[in-house]
């Protein structure tokens, strides 16, 4: 297949602003290339893929970034500014897409989804969030009624945010596992990884670390300074250790030394890349039973699932986390979330989209 991928319009690949979508796209590129597909990636200027490959054509677009939907009001109007990065990326993708089999869109926004109804090239969408916008959810519903195959989700729980979708296509996610080294370090610190923003619930992990009197290493981009300061004040001095945003290679080296990852999203997390990245390094995860992590973690085997927002329950599970066999964590990822497995699911899905589109355009 010849596939044109549209990246997120929130930030360049490698900036961290695009959250999990950045690594998801990079990992999928890796998996698709290994299967021999031809790829063009349309992305903001300065973007870097995890492994620079000569086999991928990166097309840079300049323009004004979109504001992320999870930080806007649910009923906000859709905004496209002049010099919009998003519309620039779509324009470029359509030009290149004329010679391709399909366009695969990663941006959670209104315009690319609307384009599904208005061009002949099939556009498939990997929806990266739960329902975060009234306008986008309504549009997905409209487009879905004509093109039921064009949307895929990372987890069943995420898809349940779109109740009009019957039998959702769930592709999970996957990562290049040779980039993650297994570490058998049961005595390390506690870890937390994610964008430092309210929907990620860092305060609950801080509560647990404080109660245990243990250090909590925090990796990720600070998206909300005042929120970060508030959390700092909740903790005794020395508990929170801000590690900043690291590239995957450095992140996995440090993350692998942790005795546990605490994962505390307050929203319907679509997947939870960081959960799988931790498991890939052998680090068990204690998380709320909510969103993707609720489907990924095997309670009692690769970590523990606490009742959503029950911080005390998180704390109790951390007291027994060393009972988890770290090898089971790595094994689960190898069997379920490699970039090869992810790419296979995506290819099967895209084939269905292409077939359905052909039958509609050339009945
Ligand atoms: N991440 C990173 N370096 C860091 C912290 C986080 O590269 O120091 C990446 C991490 O690898 C993951 C992403 O940030 O891919 C967070 O994705 P996740 O799906 O967990 O949450 P999202 O940000 O999409 O809500």
PDB file of N, CA, C and O in Angstrom, residues 124 128 139 160 195 225 229 232 236 238 251-253 264 322:
ATOM      1  N   UNK A 124      -8.840   7.562   6.349  1.00  0.00           N
ATOM      2  CA  UNK A 124      -9.129   6.799   7.561  1.00  0.00           C
ATOM      3  C   UNK A 124      -8.614   7.596   8.754  1.00  0.00           C
ATOM      4  O   UNK A 124      -7.614   8.311   8.645  1.00  0.00           O
ATOM      5  N   UNK A 128      -7.659   9.597  18.520  1.00  0.00           N
ATOM      6  CA  UNK A 128      -6.670   9.475  19.598  1.00  0.00           C
ATOM      7  C   UNK A 128      -7.193   9.869  20.972  1.00  0.00           C
ATOM      8  O   UNK A 128      -6.453   9.796  21.954  1.00  0.00           O
ATOM      9  N   UNK A 139     -19.778  15.343  14.235  1.00  0.00           N
ATOM     10  CA  UNK A 139     -19.282  15.134  12.873  1.00  0.00           C
ATOM     11  C   UNK A 139     -18.917  13.653  12.660  1.00  0.00           C
ATOM     12  O   UNK A 139     -19.249  13.074  11.620  1.00  0.00           O
ATOM     13  N   UNK A 160     -16.211   3.684  23.599  1.00  0.00           N
ATOM     14  CA  UNK A 160     -17.537   3.784  24.225  1.00  0.00           C
ATOM     15  C   UNK A 160     -17.948   5.239  24.451  1.00  0.00           C
ATOM     16  O   UNK A 160     -19.099   5.527  24.743  1.00  0.00           O
ATOM     17  N   UNK A 195       2.107  14.086  30.193  1.00  0.00           N
ATOM     18  CA  UNK A 195       2.032  15.547  30.090  1.00  0.00           C
ATOM     19  C   UNK A 195       1.572  16.054  31.446  1.00  0.00           C
ATOM     20  O   UNK A 195       0.645  15.482  32.052  1.00  0.00           O
ATOM     21  N   UNK A 225       1.809  25.213  34.011  1.00  0.00           N
ATOM     22  CA  UNK A 225       2.764  25.593  35.076  1.00  0.00           C
ATOM     23  C   UNK A 225       2.090  25.710  36.433  1.00  0.00           C
ATOM     24  O   UNK A 225       2.618  25.246  37.445  1.00  0.00           O
ATOM     25  N   UNK A 229       2.861  23.717  39.955  1.00  0.00           N
ATOM     26  CA  UNK A 229       3.223  24.377  41.222  1.00  0.00           C
ATOM     27  C   UNK A 229       2.318  23.936  42.366  1.00  0.00           C
ATOM     28  O   UNK A 229       2.772  23.708  43.490  1.00  0.00           O
ATOM     29  N   UNK A 232       3.371  20.572  43.586  1.00  0.00           N
ATOM     30  CA  UNK A 232       4.638  20.707  44.330  1.00  0.00           C
ATOM     31  C   UNK A 232       4.335  21.075  45.792  1.00  0.00           C
ATOM     32  O   UNK A 232       4.926  20.519  46.721  1.00  0.00           O
ATOM     33  N   UNK A 236       5.769  16.899  50.624  1.00  0.00           N
ATOM     34  CA  UNK A 236       6.907  17.255  51.489  1.00  0.00           C
ATOM     35  C   UNK A 236       8.115  17.488  50.581  1.00  0.00           C
ATOM     36  O   UNK A 236       8.203  16.874  49.510  1.00  0.00           O
ATOM     37  N   UNK A 238      11.425  17.254  48.584  1.00  0.00           N
ATOM     38  CA  UNK A 238      12.234  16.102  48.163  1.00  0.00           C
ATOM     39  C   UNK A 238      11.428  14.928  47.637  1.00  0.00           C
ATOM     40  O   UNK A 238      11.993  13.964  47.112  1.00  0.00           O
ATOM     41  N   UNK A 251      14.416   8.051  28.165  1.00  0.00           N
ATOM     42  CA  UNK A 251      13.273   7.825  29.054  1.00  0.00           C
ATOM     43  C   UNK A 251      13.216   6.358  29.498  1.00  0.00           C
ATOM     44  O   UNK A 251      13.111   6.063  30.686  1.00  0.00           O
ATOM     45  N   UNK A 252      13.315   5.435  28.525  1.00  0.00           N
ATOM     46  CA  UNK A 252      13.172   4.022  28.879  1.00  0.00           C
ATOM     47  C   UNK A 252      14.308   3.543  29.793  1.00  0.00           C
ATOM     48  O   UNK A 252      14.086   2.727  30.668  1.00  0.00           O
ATOM     49  N   UNK A 253      15.507   4.120  29.612  1.00  0.00           N
ATOM     50  CA  UNK A 253      16.633   3.732  30.476  1.00  0.00           C
ATOM     51  C   UNK A 253      16.333   4.097  31.925  1.00  0.00           C
ATOM     52  O   UNK A 253      16.568   3.332  32.849  1.00  0.00           O
ATOM     53  N   UNK A 264      -2.425   7.753  36.627  1.00  0.00           N
ATOM     54  CA  UNK A 264      -3.600   8.278  37.335  1.00  0.00           C
ATOM     55  C   UNK A 264      -4.528   9.170  36.505  1.00  0.00           C
ATOM     56  O   UNK A 264      -5.009  10.192  37.002  1.00  0.00           O
ATOM     57  N   UNK A 322       5.696  -5.262  44.802  1.00  0.00           N
ATOM     58  CA  UNK A 322       6.882  -6.088  44.580  1.00  0.00           C
ATOM     59  C   UNK A 322       6.555  -7.574  44.388  1.00  0.00           C
ATOM     60  O   UNK A 322       7.413  -8.367  44.026  1.00  0.00           O
TER      61      UNK A 322
END
